[in-house]
XYZ file of C-alpha atoms in Angstrom:
572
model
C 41.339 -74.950 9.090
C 42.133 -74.408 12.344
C 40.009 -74.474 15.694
C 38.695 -70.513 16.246
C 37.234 -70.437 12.601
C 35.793 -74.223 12.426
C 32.030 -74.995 13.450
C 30.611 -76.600 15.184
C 28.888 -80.497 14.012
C 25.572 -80.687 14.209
C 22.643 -82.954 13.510
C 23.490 -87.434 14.001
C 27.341 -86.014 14.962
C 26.171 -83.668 17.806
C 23.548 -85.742 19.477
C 26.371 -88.480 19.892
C 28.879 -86.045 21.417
C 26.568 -84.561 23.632
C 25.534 -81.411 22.161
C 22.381 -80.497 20.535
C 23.239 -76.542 19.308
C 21.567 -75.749 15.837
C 23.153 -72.612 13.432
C 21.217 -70.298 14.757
C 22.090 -70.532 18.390
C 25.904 -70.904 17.882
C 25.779 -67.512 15.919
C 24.258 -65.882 18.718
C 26.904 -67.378 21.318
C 29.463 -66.207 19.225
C 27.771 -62.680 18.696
C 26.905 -62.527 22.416
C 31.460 -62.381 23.104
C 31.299 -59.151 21.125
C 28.533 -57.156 21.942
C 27.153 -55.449 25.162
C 23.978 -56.290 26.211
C 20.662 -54.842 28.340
C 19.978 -56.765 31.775
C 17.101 -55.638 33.718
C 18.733 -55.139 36.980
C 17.685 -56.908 40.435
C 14.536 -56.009 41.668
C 13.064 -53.958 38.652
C 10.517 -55.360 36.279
C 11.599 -52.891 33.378
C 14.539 -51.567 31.665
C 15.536 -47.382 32.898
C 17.567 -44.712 30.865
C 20.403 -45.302 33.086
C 20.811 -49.014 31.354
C 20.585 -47.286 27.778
C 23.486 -45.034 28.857
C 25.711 -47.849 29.472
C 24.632 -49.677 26.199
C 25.629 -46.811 24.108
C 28.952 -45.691 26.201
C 27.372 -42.294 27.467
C 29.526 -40.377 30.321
C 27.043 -38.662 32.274
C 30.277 -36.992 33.994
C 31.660 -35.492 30.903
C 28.721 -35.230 28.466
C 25.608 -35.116 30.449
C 23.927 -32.849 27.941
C 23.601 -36.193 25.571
C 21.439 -38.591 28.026
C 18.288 -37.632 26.332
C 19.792 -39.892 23.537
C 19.369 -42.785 25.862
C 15.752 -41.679 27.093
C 14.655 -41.523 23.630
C 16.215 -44.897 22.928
C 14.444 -45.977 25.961
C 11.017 -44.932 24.910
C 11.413 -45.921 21.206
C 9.042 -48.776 20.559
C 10.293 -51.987 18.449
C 10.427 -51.627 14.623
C 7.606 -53.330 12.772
C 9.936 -56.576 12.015
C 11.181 -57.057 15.433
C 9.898 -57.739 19.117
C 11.948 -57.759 22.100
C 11.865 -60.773 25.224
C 13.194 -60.993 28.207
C 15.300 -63.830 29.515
C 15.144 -65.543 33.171
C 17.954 -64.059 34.655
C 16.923 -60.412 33.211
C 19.159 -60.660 29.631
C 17.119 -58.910 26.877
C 16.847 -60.135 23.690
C 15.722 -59.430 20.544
C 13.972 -61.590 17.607
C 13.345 -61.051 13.945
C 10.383 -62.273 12.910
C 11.080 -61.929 9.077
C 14.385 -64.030 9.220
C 13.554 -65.795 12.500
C 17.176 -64.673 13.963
C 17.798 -63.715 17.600
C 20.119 -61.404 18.692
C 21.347 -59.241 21.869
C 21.859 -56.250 20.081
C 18.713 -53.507 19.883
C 17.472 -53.221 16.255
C 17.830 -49.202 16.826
C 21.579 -49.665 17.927
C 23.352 -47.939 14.624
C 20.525 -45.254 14.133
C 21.276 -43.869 17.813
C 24.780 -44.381 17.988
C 24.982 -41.994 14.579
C 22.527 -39.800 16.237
C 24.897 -39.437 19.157
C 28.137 -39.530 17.103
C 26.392 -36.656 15.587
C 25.058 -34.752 18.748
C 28.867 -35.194 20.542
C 30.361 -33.126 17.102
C 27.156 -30.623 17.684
C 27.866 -30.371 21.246
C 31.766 -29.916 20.439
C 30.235 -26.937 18.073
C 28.201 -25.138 20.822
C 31.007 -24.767 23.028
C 32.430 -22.409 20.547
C 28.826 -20.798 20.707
C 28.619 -18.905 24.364
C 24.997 -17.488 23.695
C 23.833 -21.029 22.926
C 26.046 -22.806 25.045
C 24.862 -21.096 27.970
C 21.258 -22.582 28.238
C 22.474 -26.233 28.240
C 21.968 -27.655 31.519
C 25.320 -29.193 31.702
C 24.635 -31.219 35.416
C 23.954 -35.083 35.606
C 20.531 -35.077 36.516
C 20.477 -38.375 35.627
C 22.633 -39.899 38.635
C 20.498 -36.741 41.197
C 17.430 -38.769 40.224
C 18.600 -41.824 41.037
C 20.630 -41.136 44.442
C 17.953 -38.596 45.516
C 14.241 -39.354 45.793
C 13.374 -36.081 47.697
C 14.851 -33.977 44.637
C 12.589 -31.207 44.104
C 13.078 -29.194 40.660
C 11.003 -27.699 38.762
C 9.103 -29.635 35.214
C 11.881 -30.736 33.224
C 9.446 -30.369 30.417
C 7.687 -27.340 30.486
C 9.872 -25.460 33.442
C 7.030 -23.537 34.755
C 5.439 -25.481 37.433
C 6.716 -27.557 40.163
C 7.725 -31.019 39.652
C 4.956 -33.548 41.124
C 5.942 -36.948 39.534
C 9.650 -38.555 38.886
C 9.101 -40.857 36.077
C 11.641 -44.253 37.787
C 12.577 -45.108 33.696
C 12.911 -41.726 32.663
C 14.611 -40.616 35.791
C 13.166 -37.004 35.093
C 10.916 -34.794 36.862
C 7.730 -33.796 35.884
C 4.107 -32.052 36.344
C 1.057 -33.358 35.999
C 0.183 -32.114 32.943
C 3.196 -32.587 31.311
C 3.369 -36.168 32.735
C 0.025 -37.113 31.123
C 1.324 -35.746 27.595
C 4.152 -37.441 27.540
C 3.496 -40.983 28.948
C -0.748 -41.320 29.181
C -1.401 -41.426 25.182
C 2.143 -42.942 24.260
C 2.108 -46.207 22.280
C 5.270 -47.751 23.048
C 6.967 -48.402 26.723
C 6.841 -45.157 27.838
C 2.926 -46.283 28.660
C 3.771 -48.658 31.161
C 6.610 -46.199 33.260
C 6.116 -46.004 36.848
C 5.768 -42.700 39.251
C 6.682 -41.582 42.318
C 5.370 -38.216 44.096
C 8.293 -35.091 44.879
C 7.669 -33.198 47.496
C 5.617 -30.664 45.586
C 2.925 -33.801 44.387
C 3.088 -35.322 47.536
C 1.275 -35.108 51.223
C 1.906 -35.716 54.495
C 2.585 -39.500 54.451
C 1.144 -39.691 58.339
C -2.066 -36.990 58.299
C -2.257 -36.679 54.696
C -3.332 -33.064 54.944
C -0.703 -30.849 55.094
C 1.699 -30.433 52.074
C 4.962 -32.496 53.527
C 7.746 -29.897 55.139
C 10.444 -32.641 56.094
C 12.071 -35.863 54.011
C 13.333 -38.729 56.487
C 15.964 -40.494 54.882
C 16.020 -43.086 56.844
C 12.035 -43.366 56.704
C 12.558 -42.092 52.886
C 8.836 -40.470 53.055
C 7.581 -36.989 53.669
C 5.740 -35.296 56.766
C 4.587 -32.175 57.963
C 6.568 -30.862 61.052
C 3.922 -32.137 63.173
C 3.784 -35.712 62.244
C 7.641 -35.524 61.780
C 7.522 -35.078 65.587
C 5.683 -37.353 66.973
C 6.544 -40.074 64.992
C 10.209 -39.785 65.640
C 10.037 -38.745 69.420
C 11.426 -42.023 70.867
C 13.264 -44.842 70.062
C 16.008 -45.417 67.331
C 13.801 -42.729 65.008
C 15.714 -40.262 67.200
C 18.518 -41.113 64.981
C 16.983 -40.870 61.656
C 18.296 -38.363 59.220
C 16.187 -35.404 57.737
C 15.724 -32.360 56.000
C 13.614 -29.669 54.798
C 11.736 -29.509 51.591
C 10.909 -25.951 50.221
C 8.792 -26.122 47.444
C 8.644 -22.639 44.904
C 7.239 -22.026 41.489
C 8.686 -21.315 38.479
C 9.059 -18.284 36.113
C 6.304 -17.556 33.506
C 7.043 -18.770 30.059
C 4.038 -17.784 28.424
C 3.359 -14.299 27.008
C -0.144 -14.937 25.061
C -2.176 -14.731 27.888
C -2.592 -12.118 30.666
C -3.120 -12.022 34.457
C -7.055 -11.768 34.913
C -6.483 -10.057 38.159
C -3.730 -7.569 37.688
C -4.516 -7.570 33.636
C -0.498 -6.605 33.259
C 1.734 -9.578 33.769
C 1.428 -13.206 31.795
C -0.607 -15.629 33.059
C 1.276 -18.546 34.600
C -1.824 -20.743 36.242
C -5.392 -21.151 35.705
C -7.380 -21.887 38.501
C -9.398 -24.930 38.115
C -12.165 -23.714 40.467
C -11.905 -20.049 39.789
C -11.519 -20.153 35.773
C -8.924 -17.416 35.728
C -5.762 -16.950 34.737
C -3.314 -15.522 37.045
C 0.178 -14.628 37.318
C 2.577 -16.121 40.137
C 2.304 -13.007 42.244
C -1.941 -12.491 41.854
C -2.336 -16.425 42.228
C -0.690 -16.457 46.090
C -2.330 -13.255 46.544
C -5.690 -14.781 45.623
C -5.288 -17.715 47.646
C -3.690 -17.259 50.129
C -6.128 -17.425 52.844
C -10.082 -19.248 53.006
C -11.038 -22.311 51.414
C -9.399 -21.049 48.276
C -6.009 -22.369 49.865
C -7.402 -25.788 49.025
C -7.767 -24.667 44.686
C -5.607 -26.153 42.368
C -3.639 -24.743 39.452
C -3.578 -25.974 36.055
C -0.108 -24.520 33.891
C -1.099 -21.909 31.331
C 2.319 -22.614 28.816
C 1.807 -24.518 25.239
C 3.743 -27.865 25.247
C 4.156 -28.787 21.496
C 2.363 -32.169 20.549
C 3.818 -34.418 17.950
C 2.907 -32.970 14.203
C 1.921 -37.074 12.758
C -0.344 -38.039 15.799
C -1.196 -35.011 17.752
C -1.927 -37.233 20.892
C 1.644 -37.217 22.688
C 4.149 -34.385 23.277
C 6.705 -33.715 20.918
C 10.268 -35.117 21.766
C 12.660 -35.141 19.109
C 12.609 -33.058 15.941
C 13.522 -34.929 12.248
C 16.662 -32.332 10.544
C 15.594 -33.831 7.281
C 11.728 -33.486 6.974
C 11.993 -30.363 9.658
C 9.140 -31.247 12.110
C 8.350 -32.037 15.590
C 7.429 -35.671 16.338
C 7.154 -38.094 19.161
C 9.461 -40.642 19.518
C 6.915 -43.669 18.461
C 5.839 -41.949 15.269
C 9.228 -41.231 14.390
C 10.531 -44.939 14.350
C 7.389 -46.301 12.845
C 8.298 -44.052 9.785
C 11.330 -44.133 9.521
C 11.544 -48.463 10.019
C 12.460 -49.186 6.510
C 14.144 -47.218 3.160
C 16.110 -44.039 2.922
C 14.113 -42.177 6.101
C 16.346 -45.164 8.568
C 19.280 -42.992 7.915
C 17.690 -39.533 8.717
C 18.873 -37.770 11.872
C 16.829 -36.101 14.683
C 17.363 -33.172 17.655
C 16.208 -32.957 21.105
C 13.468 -31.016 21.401
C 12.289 -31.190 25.115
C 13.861 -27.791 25.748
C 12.135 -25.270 23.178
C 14.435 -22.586 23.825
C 17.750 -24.526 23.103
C 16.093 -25.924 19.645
C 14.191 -22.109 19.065
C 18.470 -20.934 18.949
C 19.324 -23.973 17.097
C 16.982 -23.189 14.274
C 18.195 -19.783 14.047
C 19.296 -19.477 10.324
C 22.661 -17.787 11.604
C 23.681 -19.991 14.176
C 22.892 -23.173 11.548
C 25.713 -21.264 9.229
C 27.612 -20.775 12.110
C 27.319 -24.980 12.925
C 28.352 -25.491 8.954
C 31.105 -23.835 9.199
C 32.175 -24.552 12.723
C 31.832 -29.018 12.045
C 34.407 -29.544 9.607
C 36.790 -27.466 11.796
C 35.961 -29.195 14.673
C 36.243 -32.819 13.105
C 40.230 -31.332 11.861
C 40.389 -30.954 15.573
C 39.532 -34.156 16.592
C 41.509 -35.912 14.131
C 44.721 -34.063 14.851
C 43.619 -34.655 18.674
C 43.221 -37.782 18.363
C 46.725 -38.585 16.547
C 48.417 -36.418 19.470
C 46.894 -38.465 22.285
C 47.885 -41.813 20.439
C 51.370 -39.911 19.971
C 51.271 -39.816 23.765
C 50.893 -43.289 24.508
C 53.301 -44.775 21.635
C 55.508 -41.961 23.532
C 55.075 -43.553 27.176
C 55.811 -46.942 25.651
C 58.255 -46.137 23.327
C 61.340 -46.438 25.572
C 59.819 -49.583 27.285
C 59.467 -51.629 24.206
C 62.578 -50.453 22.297
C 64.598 -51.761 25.290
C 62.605 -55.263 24.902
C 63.246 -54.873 20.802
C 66.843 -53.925 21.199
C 67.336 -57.348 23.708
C 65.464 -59.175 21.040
C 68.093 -57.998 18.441
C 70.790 -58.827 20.590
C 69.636 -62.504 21.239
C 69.105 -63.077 18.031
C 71.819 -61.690 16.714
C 74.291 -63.219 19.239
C 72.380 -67.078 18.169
C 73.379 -65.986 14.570
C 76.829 -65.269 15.173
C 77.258 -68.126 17.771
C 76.125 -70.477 14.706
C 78.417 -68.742 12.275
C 81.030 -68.845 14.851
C 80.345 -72.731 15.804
C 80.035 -73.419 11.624
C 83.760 -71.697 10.510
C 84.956 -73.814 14.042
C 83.291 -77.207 12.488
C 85.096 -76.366 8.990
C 88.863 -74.823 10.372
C 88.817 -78.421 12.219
C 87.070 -80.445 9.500
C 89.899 -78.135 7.488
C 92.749 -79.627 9.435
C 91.945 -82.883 9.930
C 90.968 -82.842 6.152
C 95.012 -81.491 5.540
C 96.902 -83.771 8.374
C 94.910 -86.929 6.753
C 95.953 -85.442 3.373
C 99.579 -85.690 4.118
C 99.893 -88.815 6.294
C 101.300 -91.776 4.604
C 98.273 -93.831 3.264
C 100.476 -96.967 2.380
C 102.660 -99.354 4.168
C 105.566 -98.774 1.989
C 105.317 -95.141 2.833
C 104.302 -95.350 6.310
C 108.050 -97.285 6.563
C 109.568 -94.737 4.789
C 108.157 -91.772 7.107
C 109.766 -94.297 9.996
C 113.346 -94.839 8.595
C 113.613 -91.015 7.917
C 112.630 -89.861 11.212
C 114.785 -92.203 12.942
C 117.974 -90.896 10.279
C 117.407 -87.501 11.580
C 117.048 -88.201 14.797
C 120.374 -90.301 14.767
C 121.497 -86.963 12.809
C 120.670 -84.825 15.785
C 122.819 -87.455 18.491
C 125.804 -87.623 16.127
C 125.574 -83.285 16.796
C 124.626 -83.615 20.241
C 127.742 -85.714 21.229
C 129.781 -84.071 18.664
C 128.605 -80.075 20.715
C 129.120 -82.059 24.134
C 133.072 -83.290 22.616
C 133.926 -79.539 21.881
C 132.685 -78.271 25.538
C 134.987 -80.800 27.200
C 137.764 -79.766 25.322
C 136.981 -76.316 25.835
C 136.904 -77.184 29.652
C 140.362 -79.043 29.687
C 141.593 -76.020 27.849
C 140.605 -73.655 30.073
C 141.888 -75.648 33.102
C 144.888 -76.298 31.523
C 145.484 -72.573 30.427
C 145.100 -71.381 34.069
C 148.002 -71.190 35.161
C 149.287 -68.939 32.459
C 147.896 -66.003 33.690
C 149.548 -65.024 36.494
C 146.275 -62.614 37.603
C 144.163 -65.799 37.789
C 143.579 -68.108 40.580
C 144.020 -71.649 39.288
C 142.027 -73.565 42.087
C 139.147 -70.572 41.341
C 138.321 -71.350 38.063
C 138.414 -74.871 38.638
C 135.870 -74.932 41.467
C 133.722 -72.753 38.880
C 134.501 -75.053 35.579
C 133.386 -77.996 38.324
C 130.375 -75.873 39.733
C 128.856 -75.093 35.900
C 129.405 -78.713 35.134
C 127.420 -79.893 37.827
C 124.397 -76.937 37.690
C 124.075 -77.645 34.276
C 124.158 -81.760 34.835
C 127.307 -82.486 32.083
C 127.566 -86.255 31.501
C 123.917 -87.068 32.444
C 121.319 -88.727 30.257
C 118.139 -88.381 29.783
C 115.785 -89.788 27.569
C 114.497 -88.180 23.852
C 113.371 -89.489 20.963
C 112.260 -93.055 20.491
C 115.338 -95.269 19.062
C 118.302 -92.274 20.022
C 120.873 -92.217 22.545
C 120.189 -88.768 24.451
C 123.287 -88.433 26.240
C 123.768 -84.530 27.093
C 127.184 -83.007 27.837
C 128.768 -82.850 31.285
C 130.751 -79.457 30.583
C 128.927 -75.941 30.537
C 125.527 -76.065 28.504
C 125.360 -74.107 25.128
C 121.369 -73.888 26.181
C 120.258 -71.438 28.441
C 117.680 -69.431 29.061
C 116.153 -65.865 29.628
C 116.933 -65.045 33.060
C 120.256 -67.083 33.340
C 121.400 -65.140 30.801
C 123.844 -62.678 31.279
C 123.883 -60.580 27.937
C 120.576 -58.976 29.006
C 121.169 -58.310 32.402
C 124.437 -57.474 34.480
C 123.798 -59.961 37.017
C 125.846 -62.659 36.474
C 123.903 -66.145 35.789
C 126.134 -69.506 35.565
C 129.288 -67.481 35.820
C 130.132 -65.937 39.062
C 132.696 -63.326 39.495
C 136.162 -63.713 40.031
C 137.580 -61.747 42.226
C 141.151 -61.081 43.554
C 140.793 -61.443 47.020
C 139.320 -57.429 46.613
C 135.828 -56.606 47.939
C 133.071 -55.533 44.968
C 135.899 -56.681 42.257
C 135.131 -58.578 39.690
C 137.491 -59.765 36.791
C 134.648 -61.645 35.090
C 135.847 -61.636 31.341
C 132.579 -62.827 30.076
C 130.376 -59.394 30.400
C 133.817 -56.845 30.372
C 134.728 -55.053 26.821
C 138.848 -55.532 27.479
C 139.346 -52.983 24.717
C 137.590 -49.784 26.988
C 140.192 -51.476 30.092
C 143.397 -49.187 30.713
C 146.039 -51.045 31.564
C 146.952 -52.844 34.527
C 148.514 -50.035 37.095
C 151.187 -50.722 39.476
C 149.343 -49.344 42.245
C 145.993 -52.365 41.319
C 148.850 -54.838 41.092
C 150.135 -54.051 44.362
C 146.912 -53.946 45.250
C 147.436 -49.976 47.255
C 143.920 -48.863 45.819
């Protein structure tokens, strides 16, 4: 077994080298390498939305529309079997208390990563839906919340009234009403989120009168125009960065009741002093002016409230059992059995889920997801198509060069092995036929030295027959009456002495090497004169005649006319 899948000792063995780990804790060391964890980051007391977005991958730059998956997963409490701690450096953890395991991953992990597997095909669906598609708010508000304090939008919840609070974990906006239903009646960490004031909910952070008119960025708190100025008349303030805050109201979202005062449009506000309803328009009218500039405005529009507990607003709506819940009475039933695998919608925008209910656009969503999921699968094939494609060049080169080494060590070894054997071969055949005995091995001897003798008698015998041939020719000189006598003894004398006649050298072992002091019946390539006209050992012979020759060695006589009178006289 090797090392990676071994574990570790434990118990008498540990303690004596040193470590003291139990079962439990090594699995979670080894599940803590594979798995992303939550970390409360510096300074906070309390996990935010933007640390669930990381946990579950979300990319608030190309699928913004999904962080409400993370909110919810935020404000979802711990199942009944499982409580959550928090380490020293800020590392949340998680213990079973029915199997007494710990663990880094959040018991709701799979449930909400389906639900946003699930929402990501949806949202891939909408986009071929332009009347739906066009009332998701498709902007990060996520990362505005968290760069920008002074951001001043109006109730992410109900979208009628100014925003007054920023929830810091929810990183939305909210009114007051809508802040209480959400977060004052909740049972699970959504209770203990913190708030901070917009513009809208805040005053003047110096006279704490006036409704604030200018953000300091540098101060990051709100004043009226007044305090604004004399607080940053002198000094490095002069430097500090501002700007203005305009505050405005939102549209009217509910038709059931009517403007008291103009008894035509739909009530937006009720006045909590008055006890009317008014519209936008009659409400400024109203109080515009007097001590009714000081009244304040409760909404008028219906936020729905969770079908199980009808304490907190609803959040999320169940596709199975078809109902609007909050997000703690959703997990509490659906903790255990069949109901763990049931999936859920958003429903903190009513008109987005009022056009996702819509029987036709639900048959348009059947139809549209299996098409959409052939999409992604071809898609997907394509894009890893593109990177075998990039790479494909690279790492044929590297498998070609592999091939080549290899193949070159294969054929160096065959090469090296048929070497080994053609000279295991021949010294297999010469020490086949050498004599093995010494009866033989004298044998071998007194036969080479017979044929060498052999080859002397023939050497002296060829070296006889040139010196005859040489007396004969000198003697036979003088015959020829066209032949110079003393000529062709100089060259008879000349050859001899080129071609060392009557010197000895030394051959085989045991011969007499004596080599002939006439002309040499050896010669080679270029001292040969059949190949070439130039003439080698022979030189010409002339008769006394510039350019002549009467060299007989390299002239047919038979294509020779006869001897003129005229070339004996020598006239020509």
């Amino acid at each position: 077994m090797d090392g990676s899948t071994q574990r570790p000792v434990f118990g008498g063995e540990a303690e004596r080298i040193g470590t003291r780990l139990d079962q439990a804790t090594d699995e979670f060391l080894k599940e803590t390498k594979s798995c992303s964890a939550l970390q409360i980051p510096p300074g906070q007391d309390q996990l935010t939305a933007m640390e669930f977005v990381n946990y579950l991958g979300i990319n608030l730059q190309l699928e913004p529309e999904l962080a409400w998956v993370a909110r919810e997963m935020l404000a979802a409490p711990m199942p009944p079997q499982a409580s959550m701690k928090v380490s020293k450096a800020g590392v949340v953890y998680f213990h079973d208390t029915v199997n007494d395991y710990y663990t880094i991953e959040h018991p709701l992990t799979q449930r909400y990563l389906k639900v946003l597997e699930r929402q990501r095909l949806d949202l891939l669906c909408l986009r071929t839906k332009p009347s739906v598609n066009g009332l998701l708010f498709s902007q990060p508000d996520m990362l505005f919340h968290r760069q920008f304090r002074n951001l001043q939008i109006p109730c992410q919840s109900c979208g009628v009234m100014q925003s007054t609070l920023k929830c810091n974990q929810c990183l939305m906006s909210f009114c007051q009403s809508c802040a209480d239903s959400l977060h004052k009646n909740a049972l699970g960490p959504r209770k203990n989120h913190t708030f901070l004031t917009t513009a809208c909910g805040s005053l003047c952070s110096t006279c704490a009168v006036k409704k604030p008119q200018v953000f300091c960025a540098n101060c990051e708190d709100y004043f009226c125009f007044k305090c604004f100025e004399d607080m940053h008349r002198r000094g490095n303030r002069l430097q500090h960065k501002s700007m203005l805050v305009s505050v405005s109201d939102g549209d009217v979202i509910e038709p059931q009741k009517r403007c008291e005062e103009c008894e035509d449009r739909p009530a937006a506000f009720a006045c909590d002093y008055c006890l009317d309803n008014y519209c936008v328009q009659c409400f400024w009218k109203c109080h515009f002016n007097g001590h009714r500039r000081q009244h304040t405005a409760s909404k008028v529009a219906v936020v729905p409230m969770c079908n199980q507990c009808q304490n907190v607003r609803a959040t999320i709506f169940s596709e199975q059992t078809q109902e609007l819940m909050c997000t703690e009475c959703f997990t509490m039933l659906h903790a255990k059995g069949n109901r763990m695998l049931h999936l859920f919608m958003d429903s903190m925008d009513l008109l987005v889920l009022l056009e996702r209910l819509d029987p036709a656009f639900q048959e348009h969503m059947r139809r549209a997801r299996p098409r959409v999921l052939w999409a992604l699968s071809q898609l997907q094939g394509w894009v890893k198509g593109i990177e075998a494609r990039r790479s494909f060049r690279k790492r044929k080169d590297v498998v070609l060069q592999i091939q080549r080494r290899w193949r070159g060590v294969l054929t160096r070894r065959r090469l090296l092995g048929m070497l080994h054997m053609h000279k295991w071969r021949r010294r297999q055949v010469n020490s086949y036929f050498l004599p093995k005995t010494a009866a033989e091995r004298r044998s071998v001897k007194q036969k080479c030295s017979a044929m060498l003798a052999a080859k002397d008698v023939t050497t002296k015998a060829v070296n006889s027959s040139l010196r005859e041939l040489r007396d004969t020719i000198l003697q036979t000189a003088s015959a020829d009456p066209l032949e110079d006598e003393n000529r062709t003894r100089e060259t008879v004398q000349d050859i001899g002495t080129a071609d060392g006649f009557g010197a000895t050298t030394t051959g085989f072992p045991g011969a007499a090497q004596t080599l002939p002091s006439g002309i040499s019946p050896y010669t080679n390539y270029e001292g040969s004169t059949r190949f070439n006209g130039a003439l080698a050992a022979t030189g010409p012979i002339t008769m006394g005649g510039a350019g002549r020759s009467a060299d007989l060695s390299n002239k047919d006589i038979r294509k020779v006319r006869d001897t003129t009178l005229r070339q004996i006289t020598r006239l020509d």
